[in-house]
């Protein structure tokens, strides 16, 4: 069974005001098949954690490690991390003009599998996955994320999750900007991928809303760049009722 | 020389005069449509290279096309027969010559004075027809050429002008889109590496007629294509697209002029270019003039450049003049930049290597224009040609 392990991770970014330390010693261990929710107030470093694991060049790892089955991930290129089985569903997927979604999906599948998927079964799989996410067929003819609404972009992320079949998925605020119906559809997609591929999930969210549809095994409360408290699903319920106030420096709470 | 170019402002006299100045008394050209025109080369002053319309061009390289004697004899071309379209040489005295425009600069006038026969392509087909006209091996001797494309009322066609091989050529292309016709003209420049090519395209678009004009420049030393399109009929529609990929030492230039003359006309200008290699230089100037009678105009122009390596230069200059307040919309955009890191990250985060991600981004960037041509065969061929360009210039 695969394990994704984050150990004492320190990460900074360069800003106009100088170097800003964001992650201050994060520890997390996710086994395949487990669903972990990382919750926290805005600016606590949740997204930085997601992008650091995926290898975004903007984030500078000061120290610590991220290993996948004992192999260091932080020294890998972005694409090598994806090929190793790590998937990041982005909060703001970018538009890529002129690149058709169908071509993009097949290209990604080909590099991840090391060979092109047989065409007919692949097209059928894509079509079924799109149906599951209530995406119009015509979507695959459109350019990647171009002109997609916020909700469509999120569905497209989950479509990729279902088709590319990673070992671990990091969902960066996938619930943001979704109405209830879209949230349900997207959550069902995540649950399908979880069940079908024994997916390990790191679900990053500000709100407890998505946890009604995706049931976490573990909840980590993220405050000021590190995990402040950990527990089971009951912790999410408590956050639902109490908010993040008790984790925050009283002086900073308005 | 439009009103909105910064060079027009300020008190200091500009040096590109001669024909518009008298004893140092400068009479500025008021609008884009007010430029001097003539079919006689010598009516234009000598080109110094400092003039607004020449200052970004490597004039020394094309001097012979501006001033020299040009061979205006008919050349060899190939074109497959197509029902509803005719093609052949006609005399200079043909009534169609001069219907769509008159030269605005010296090299254009030089070609106008030199051509012996014009290649006339006339479309009558109401069922859409594709006509591909190819020319290759025009030779290194300086030449002049003249082409007249006429789309008869309510006809529909795609005319693809394909150029390859050696050339030192100055030419004029006239395009007349009569009422209710729908015409696509694609000019594809895949010249030999040492080719020099200056061209002016003049178009007039009639009532409820539609012109899609596409310029594709992929090779040659200097390629300068200047389309001037006049939306003369009410409800006329002009889509002016371009794509170019300049390698080291190549100069590709396009000065686009879109003139909304009549009411309720719609114009879209979209040029995209990629540059790679030391000394790769591209120029895009987009002049849009919304005339005083062009109420209800809807116009947008944009230019985007992707600079793939150090030492390349992209000039991008949009100009917009509006002479009536009663328009639906008018806008312009210009952006020149390097790779979008977020696009590369997105693709790489799906397992695609950096090299492949760059390839996809560039091809996708230019594909936006290719996708609009509407001829599958040419689109496929251009995709391959762009891939080849990328391989050729890969670091």
mmCIF file of C-alpha atoms in Angstrom, chain B residues 67-347:
data_model
loop_
_atom_site.group_PDB
_atom_site.id
_atom_site.type_symbol
_atom_site.label_atom_id
_atom_site.label_comp_id
_atom_site.label_asym_id
_atom_site.label_seq_id
_atom_site.Cartn_x
_atom_site.Cartn_y
_atom_site.Cartn_z
ATOM 1 C CA UNK B 67 13.267 51.648 -56.258
ATOM 2 C CA UNK B 68 14.506 49.059 -58.731
ATOM 3 C CA UNK B 69 13.238 47.857 -62.065
ATOM 4 C CA UNK B 70 10.877 44.958 -61.607
ATOM 5 C CA UNK B 71 10.068 42.154 -64.002
ATOM 6 C CA UNK B 72 6.296 42.195 -64.360
ATOM 7 C CA UNK B 73 5.859 39.243 -66.714
ATOM 8 C CA UNK B 74 3.362 36.487 -65.891
ATOM 9 C CA UNK B 75 4.818 33.628 -63.855
ATOM 10 C CA UNK B 76 3.969 29.986 -63.528
ATOM 11 C CA UNK B 77 1.265 28.978 -61.159
ATOM 12 C CA UNK B 78 -0.793 25.875 -60.569
ATOM 13 C CA UNK B 79 -4.478 25.759 -59.731
ATOM 14 C CA UNK B 80 -6.890 22.893 -59.857
ATOM 15 C CA UNK B 81 -10.075 23.497 -61.828
ATOM 16 C CA UNK B 82 -13.007 24.236 -59.624
ATOM 17 C CA UNK B 83 -16.608 24.581 -60.674
ATOM 18 C CA UNK B 84 -17.795 28.140 -60.282
ATOM 19 C CA UNK B 85 -14.348 29.729 -60.285
ATOM 20 C CA UNK B 86 -12.187 30.925 -63.138
ATOM 21 C CA UNK B 87 -8.540 31.898 -63.109
ATOM 22 C CA UNK B 88 -6.358 33.427 -65.781
ATOM 23 C CA UNK B 89 -4.192 36.361 -66.860
ATOM 24 C CA UNK B 90 -5.848 39.615 -67.895
ATOM 25 C CA UNK B 91 -4.440 42.844 -69.334
ATOM 26 C CA UNK B 92 -3.477 45.886 -67.309
ATOM 27 C CA UNK B 93 -6.312 47.727 -68.981
ATOM 28 C CA UNK B 94 -8.904 45.362 -67.499
ATOM 29 C CA UNK B 95 -11.692 47.245 -65.749
ATOM 30 C CA UNK B 96 -11.143 45.281 -62.549
ATOM 31 C CA UNK B 97 -7.671 46.727 -62.026
ATOM 32 C CA UNK B 98 -7.805 49.433 -59.378
ATOM 33 C CA UNK B 99 -11.293 48.625 -58.094
ATOM 34 C CA UNK B 100 -10.186 47.712 -54.596
ATOM 35 C CA UNK B 101 -7.414 50.167 -53.886
ATOM 36 C CA UNK B 102 -4.492 52.323 -54.867
ATOM 37 C CA UNK B 103 -0.912 52.073 -53.496
ATOM 38 C CA UNK B 104 -0.071 54.003 -50.361
ATOM 39 C CA UNK B 105 3.652 53.538 -50.530
ATOM 40 C CA UNK B 106 6.467 53.415 -53.007
ATOM 41 C CA UNK B 107 7.157 49.681 -53.249
ATOM 42 C CA UNK B 108 3.504 49.011 -53.901
ATOM 43 C CA UNK B 109 3.390 51.688 -56.590
ATOM 44 C CA UNK B 110 6.602 50.315 -58.078
ATOM 45 C CA UNK B 111 4.897 46.937 -58.517
ATOM 46 C CA UNK B 112 1.755 48.595 -59.861
ATOM 47 C CA UNK B 113 3.728 50.322 -62.584
ATOM 48 C CA UNK B 114 5.622 47.184 -63.557
ATOM 49 C CA UNK B 115 3.110 44.352 -63.835
ATOM 50 C CA UNK B 116 2.293 43.330 -67.390
ATOM 51 C CA UNK B 117 -0.705 41.115 -66.731
ATOM 52 C CA UNK B 118 -2.833 40.549 -63.671
ATOM 53 C CA UNK B 119 -3.853 37.145 -62.413
ATOM 54 C CA UNK B 120 -7.638 37.288 -62.141
ATOM 55 C CA UNK B 121 -9.513 34.847 -59.945
ATOM 56 C CA UNK B 122 -13.266 35.175 -60.231
ATOM 57 C CA UNK B 123 -15.791 33.285 -58.168
ATOM 58 C CA UNK B 124 -19.408 32.827 -59.202
ATOM 59 C CA UNK B 125 -20.146 29.615 -57.262
ATOM 60 C CA UNK B 126 -23.013 29.811 -54.822
ATOM 61 C CA UNK B 127 -22.062 26.377 -53.478
ATOM 62 C CA UNK B 128 -18.883 26.958 -51.503
ATOM 63 C CA UNK B 129 -15.785 26.188 -53.531
ATOM 64 C CA UNK B 130 -12.111 25.952 -52.505
ATOM 65 C CA UNK B 131 -9.476 27.191 -54.935
ATOM 66 C CA UNK B 132 -5.790 26.656 -54.266
ATOM 67 C CA UNK B 133 -3.360 28.716 -56.311
ATOM 68 C CA UNK B 134 0.299 27.827 -55.857
ATOM 69 C CA UNK B 135 3.399 29.520 -57.120
ATOM 70 C CA UNK B 136 6.951 28.471 -56.573
ATOM 71 C CA UNK B 137 10.324 29.353 -57.950
ATOM 72 C CA UNK B 138 9.722 32.930 -58.966
ATOM 73 C CA UNK B 139 13.494 33.251 -58.975
ATOM 74 C CA UNK B 140 15.871 35.718 -57.372
ATOM 75 C CA UNK B 141 15.358 38.495 -59.965
ATOM 76 C CA UNK B 142 13.184 41.336 -58.646
ATOM 77 C CA UNK B 143 9.610 40.877 -59.768
ATOM 78 C CA UNK B 144 6.258 42.591 -59.693
ATOM 79 C CA UNK B 145 2.898 40.856 -59.565
ATOM 80 C CA UNK B 146 -0.748 41.791 -59.505
ATOM 81 C CA UNK B 147 -3.671 39.622 -58.490
ATOM 82 C CA UNK B 148 -7.382 40.421 -58.639
ATOM 83 C CA UNK B 149 -9.816 38.298 -56.706
ATOM 84 C CA UNK B 150 -13.488 38.946 -57.364
ATOM 85 C CA UNK B 151 -16.337 37.269 -55.538
ATOM 86 C CA UNK B 152 -19.540 37.819 -57.499
ATOM 87 C CA UNK B 153 -22.767 38.604 -55.624
ATOM 88 C CA UNK B 154 -23.889 35.809 -53.283
ATOM 89 C CA UNK B 155 -20.952 33.582 -54.195
ATOM 90 C CA UNK B 156 -18.995 31.620 -51.620
ATOM 91 C CA UNK B 157 -15.376 30.524 -51.822
ATOM 92 C CA UNK B 158 -12.068 29.986 -50.096
ATOM 93 C CA UNK B 159 -9.068 31.124 -52.110
ATOM 94 C CA UNK B 160 -5.716 29.888 -50.872
ATOM 95 C CA UNK B 161 -2.654 31.640 -52.282
ATOM 96 C CA UNK B 162 0.367 29.507 -51.564
ATOM 97 C CA UNK B 163 3.866 30.797 -52.094
ATOM 98 C CA UNK B 164 7.107 28.894 -51.808
ATOM 99 C CA UNK B 165 10.603 28.787 -53.259
ATOM 100 C CA UNK B 166 12.851 31.690 -54.163
ATOM 101 C CA UNK B 167 11.428 35.162 -54.610
ATOM 102 C CA UNK B 168 12.250 38.851 -54.652
ATOM 103 C CA UNK B 169 8.774 40.162 -55.100
ATOM 104 C CA UNK B 170 6.694 43.284 -54.684
ATOM 105 C CA UNK B 171 3.023 42.798 -55.418
ATOM 106 C CA UNK B 172 -0.501 44.045 -55.074
ATOM 107 C CA UNK B 173 -3.524 41.887 -54.446
ATOM 108 C CA UNK B 174 -6.981 43.328 -55.020
ATOM 109 C CA UNK B 175 -9.975 41.678 -53.440
ATOM 110 C CA UNK B 176 -13.529 42.628 -54.341
ATOM 111 C CA UNK B 177 -16.300 41.000 -52.352
ATOM 112 C CA UNK B 178 -19.579 41.908 -53.992
ATOM 113 C CA UNK B 179 -22.933 42.160 -52.242
ATOM 114 C CA UNK B 180 -23.950 39.086 -50.294
ATOM 115 C CA UNK B 181 -20.794 37.141 -51.129
ATOM 116 C CA UNK B 182 -18.754 35.236 -48.595
ATOM 117 C CA UNK B 183 -15.065 35.009 -49.359
ATOM 118 C CA UNK B 184 -12.073 33.634 -47.498
ATOM 119 C CA UNK B 185 -8.622 34.562 -48.763
ATOM 120 C CA UNK B 186 -5.646 32.834 -47.198
ATOM 121 C CA UNK B 187 -2.176 34.018 -48.160
ATOM 122 C CA UNK B 188 0.448 31.495 -47.093
ATOM 123 C CA UNK B 189 4.099 32.489 -47.237
ATOM 124 C CA UNK B 190 6.470 29.541 -47.012
ATOM 125 C CA UNK B 191 9.259 31.057 -49.040
ATOM 126 C CA UNK B 192 12.856 29.936 -49.322
ATOM 127 C CA UNK B 193 15.031 31.353 -46.548
ATOM 128 C CA UNK B 194 16.474 34.192 -48.667
ATOM 129 C CA UNK B 195 13.157 35.423 -50.066
ATOM 130 C CA UNK B 196 12.126 39.086 -49.968
ATOM 131 C CA UNK B 197 8.436 39.813 -50.292
ATOM 132 C CA UNK B 198 6.468 43.039 -49.997
ATOM 133 C CA UNK B 199 2.743 42.918 -50.587
ATOM 134 C CA UNK B 200 -0.252 45.195 -50.308
ATOM 135 C CA UNK B 201 -3.683 43.625 -50.216
ATOM 136 C CA UNK B 202 -6.617 45.914 -50.930
ATOM 137 C CA UNK B 203 -10.123 44.759 -50.256
ATOM 138 C CA UNK B 204 -13.567 46.218 -50.616
ATOM 139 C CA UNK B 205 -16.476 44.399 -49.010
ATOM 140 C CA UNK B 206 -20.015 45.017 -50.251
ATOM 141 C CA UNK B 207 -23.434 45.036 -48.650
ATOM 142 C CA UNK B 208 -24.022 42.066 -46.320
ATOM 143 C CA UNK B 209 -20.873 40.508 -47.727
ATOM 144 C CA UNK B 210 -18.234 38.798 -45.662
ATOM 145 C CA UNK B 211 -14.481 38.656 -46.065
ATOM 146 C CA UNK B 212 -12.222 36.446 -44.006
ATOM 147 C CA UNK B 213 -8.625 37.354 -44.749
ATOM 148 C CA UNK B 214 -5.807 35.271 -43.311
ATOM 149 C CA UNK B 215 -2.084 35.953 -43.566
ATOM 150 C CA UNK B 216 0.241 33.095 -42.679
ATOM 151 C CA UNK B 217 3.971 33.836 -42.794
ATOM 152 C CA UNK B 218 6.368 31.067 -41.854
ATOM 153 C CA UNK B 219 9.570 31.645 -43.813
ATOM 154 C CA UNK B 220 11.563 34.127 -45.879
ATOM 155 C CA UNK B 221 14.083 36.815 -44.913
ATOM 156 C CA UNK B 222 11.690 39.764 -45.173
ATOM 157 C CA UNK B 223 7.956 39.244 -45.576
ATOM 158 C CA UNK B 224 5.766 42.316 -45.290
ATOM 159 C CA UNK B 225 2.064 41.946 -46.007
ATOM 160 C CA UNK B 226 -0.163 44.976 -45.565
ATOM 161 C CA UNK B 227 -3.877 44.324 -45.877
ATOM 162 C CA UNK B 228 -6.208 47.325 -46.243
ATOM 163 C CA UNK B 229 -9.821 46.320 -45.957
ATOM 164 C CA UNK B 230 -12.740 48.654 -46.543
ATOM 165 C CA UNK B 231 -16.133 47.616 -45.278
ATOM 166 C CA UNK B 232 -17.959 49.671 -47.880
ATOM 167 C CA UNK B 233 -21.402 48.080 -47.880
ATOM 168 C CA UNK B 234 -23.964 48.213 -45.119
ATOM 169 C CA UNK B 235 -23.766 45.107 -42.934
ATOM 170 C CA UNK B 236 -20.348 44.093 -44.308
ATOM 171 C CA UNK B 237 -18.220 41.835 -42.187
ATOM 172 C CA UNK B 238 -14.425 41.632 -42.083
ATOM 173 C CA UNK B 239 -12.418 39.045 -40.159
ATOM 174 C CA UNK B 240 -8.724 39.710 -40.530
ATOM 175 C CA UNK B 241 -6.509 37.040 -39.104
ATOM 176 C CA UNK B 242 -2.817 36.406 -39.190
ATOM 177 C CA UNK B 243 -0.235 34.055 -37.824
ATOM 178 C CA UNK B 244 3.499 34.230 -38.118
ATOM 179 C CA UNK B 245 6.475 32.336 -36.780
ATOM 180 C CA UNK B 246 9.760 34.186 -37.119
ATOM 181 C CA UNK B 247 13.098 32.431 -36.688
ATOM 182 C CA UNK B 248 16.556 33.928 -36.256
ATOM 183 C CA UNK B 249 17.208 36.680 -38.776
ATOM 184 C CA UNK B 250 13.683 36.734 -40.173
ATOM 185 C CA UNK B 251 11.592 39.885 -40.422
ATOM 186 C CA UNK B 252 7.827 39.440 -40.719
ATOM 187 C CA UNK B 253 5.680 42.517 -40.836
ATOM 188 C CA UNK B 254 1.992 43.157 -41.223
ATOM 189 C CA UNK B 255 0.329 46.525 -41.281
ATOM 190 C CA UNK B 256 -3.347 45.958 -41.108
ATOM 191 C CA UNK B 257 -5.876 48.645 -41.921
ATOM 192 C CA UNK B 258 -9.536 48.025 -41.318
ATOM 193 C CA UNK B 259 -11.831 50.814 -42.445
ATOM 194 C CA UNK B 260 -15.464 50.780 -41.365
ATOM 195 C CA UNK B 261 -17.082 52.892 -44.061
ATOM 196 C CA UNK B 262 -20.739 51.870 -43.998
ATOM 197 C CA UNK B 263 -23.320 51.365 -41.283
ATOM 198 C CA UNK B 264 -23.645 48.234 -39.186
ATOM 199 C CA UNK B 265 -20.348 46.740 -40.183
ATOM 200 C CA UNK B 266 -18.474 44.281 -38.034
ATOM 201 C CA UNK B 267 -14.730 43.828 -37.891
ATOM 202 C CA UNK B 268 -12.462 41.436 -36.064
ATOM 203 C CA UNK B 269 -8.694 41.592 -36.312
ATOM 204 C CA UNK B 270 -6.652 38.905 -34.617
ATOM 205 C CA UNK B 271 -2.962 38.341 -35.333
ATOM 206 C CA UNK B 272 -0.795 35.951 -33.368
ATOM 207 C CA UNK B 273 2.902 35.392 -33.682
ATOM 208 C CA UNK B 274 5.718 33.346 -32.243
ATOM 209 C CA UNK B 275 9.343 34.425 -32.336
ATOM 210 C CA UNK B 276 12.402 32.365 -31.683
ATOM 211 C CA UNK B 277 16.068 32.988 -32.301
ATOM 212 C CA UNK B 278 18.433 35.902 -32.314
ATOM 213 C CA UNK B 279 17.278 38.749 -34.497
ATOM 214 C CA UNK B 280 13.819 37.357 -35.118
ATOM 215 C CA UNK B 281 11.699 40.472 -35.629
ATOM 216 C CA UNK B 282 7.996 40.868 -36.158
ATOM 217 C CA UNK B 283 5.913 43.969 -36.635
ATOM 218 C CA UNK B 284 2.192 44.267 -36.336
ATOM 219 C CA UNK B 285 0.444 47.581 -36.830
ATOM 220 C CA UNK B 286 -3.298 47.540 -36.597
ATOM 221 C CA UNK B 287 -5.115 50.636 -37.787
ATOM 222 C CA UNK B 288 -8.852 50.660 -37.354
ATOM 223 C CA UNK B 289 -10.822 53.609 -38.657
ATOM 224 C CA UNK B 290 -14.512 53.928 -37.916
ATOM 225 C CA UNK B 291 -15.769 56.497 -40.399
ATOM 226 C CA UNK B 292 -18.359 59.155 -39.738
ATOM 227 C CA UNK B 293 -21.064 57.212 -41.594
ATOM 228 C CA UNK B 294 -20.301 53.908 -39.885
ATOM 229 C CA UNK B 295 -22.960 54.011 -37.168
ATOM 230 C CA UNK B 296 -23.605 50.654 -35.543
ATOM 231 C CA UNK B 297 -20.021 49.494 -36.005
ATOM 232 C CA UNK B 298 -18.759 46.598 -33.941
ATOM 233 C CA UNK B 299 -14.991 46.362 -34.049
ATOM 234 C CA UNK B 300 -12.232 44.642 -32.127
ATOM 235 C CA UNK B 301 -8.587 44.140 -32.920
ATOM 236 C CA UNK B 302 -5.872 42.298 -31.114
ATOM 237 C CA UNK B 303 -2.322 41.098 -31.496
ATOM 238 C CA UNK B 304 -0.533 38.574 -29.324
ATOM 239 C CA UNK B 305 3.088 37.579 -29.518
ATOM 240 C CA UNK B 306 4.879 34.735 -27.830
ATOM 241 C CA UNK B 307 8.602 35.370 -27.501
ATOM 242 C CA UNK B 308 10.335 32.018 -27.120
ATOM 243 C CA UNK B 309 13.951 33.079 -26.718
ATOM 244 C CA UNK B 310 16.297 35.943 -26.010
ATOM 245 C CA UNK B 311 17.224 38.367 -28.763
ATOM 246 C CA UNK B 312 13.885 38.416 -30.553
ATOM 247 C CA UNK B 313 11.776 41.525 -30.940
ATOM 248 C CA UNK B 314 8.066 41.972 -31.503
ATOM 249 C CA UNK B 315 6.634 45.405 -32.282
ATOM 250 C CA UNK B 316 2.904 45.685 -31.765
ATOM 251 C CA UNK B 317 1.079 48.937 -32.406
ATOM 252 C CA UNK B 318 -2.715 49.182 -32.339
ATOM 253 C CA UNK B 319 -4.362 52.413 -33.484
ATOM 254 C CA UNK B 320 -8.024 53.158 -33.262
ATOM 255 C CA UNK B 321 -9.760 56.188 -34.763
ATOM 256 C CA UNK B 322 -13.437 56.746 -34.263
ATOM 257 C CA UNK B 323 -15.334 59.438 -36.161
ATOM 258 C CA UNK B 324 -18.837 58.630 -34.983
ATOM 259 C CA UNK B 325 -20.187 58.141 -31.502
ATOM 260 C CA UNK B 326 -22.972 55.810 -32.547
ATOM 261 C CA UNK B 327 -21.115 52.537 -32.436
ATOM 262 C CA UNK B 328 -21.872 49.209 -30.826
ATOM 263 C CA UNK B 329 -18.346 48.684 -29.682
ATOM 264 C CA UNK B 330 -14.702 49.207 -30.496
ATOM 265 C CA UNK B 331 -11.692 47.891 -28.708
ATOM 266 C CA UNK B 332 -8.143 46.782 -29.068
ATOM 267 C CA UNK B 333 -5.632 44.661 -27.222
ATOM 268 C CA UNK B 334 -1.987 43.887 -27.598
ATOM 269 C CA UNK B 335 0.213 41.611 -25.548
ATOM 270 C CA UNK B 336 3.719 40.337 -26.018
ATOM 271 C CA UNK B 337 5.180 37.927 -23.534
ATOM 272 C CA UNK B 338 7.082 34.811 -22.741
ATOM 273 C CA UNK B 339 5.612 31.472 -21.847
ATOM 274 C CA UNK B 340 2.875 31.543 -19.306
ATOM 275 C CA UNK B 341 4.392 29.602 -16.405
ATOM 276 C CA UNK B 342 0.948 28.696 -15.119
ATOM 277 C CA UNK B 343 0.063 27.030 -18.417
ATOM 278 C CA UNK B 344 3.290 25.034 -18.346
ATOM 279 C CA UNK B 345 2.721 24.070 -14.717
ATOM 280 C CA UNK B 346 -0.805 22.913 -15.456
ATOM 281 C CA UNK B 347 0.312 20.626 -18.258
#
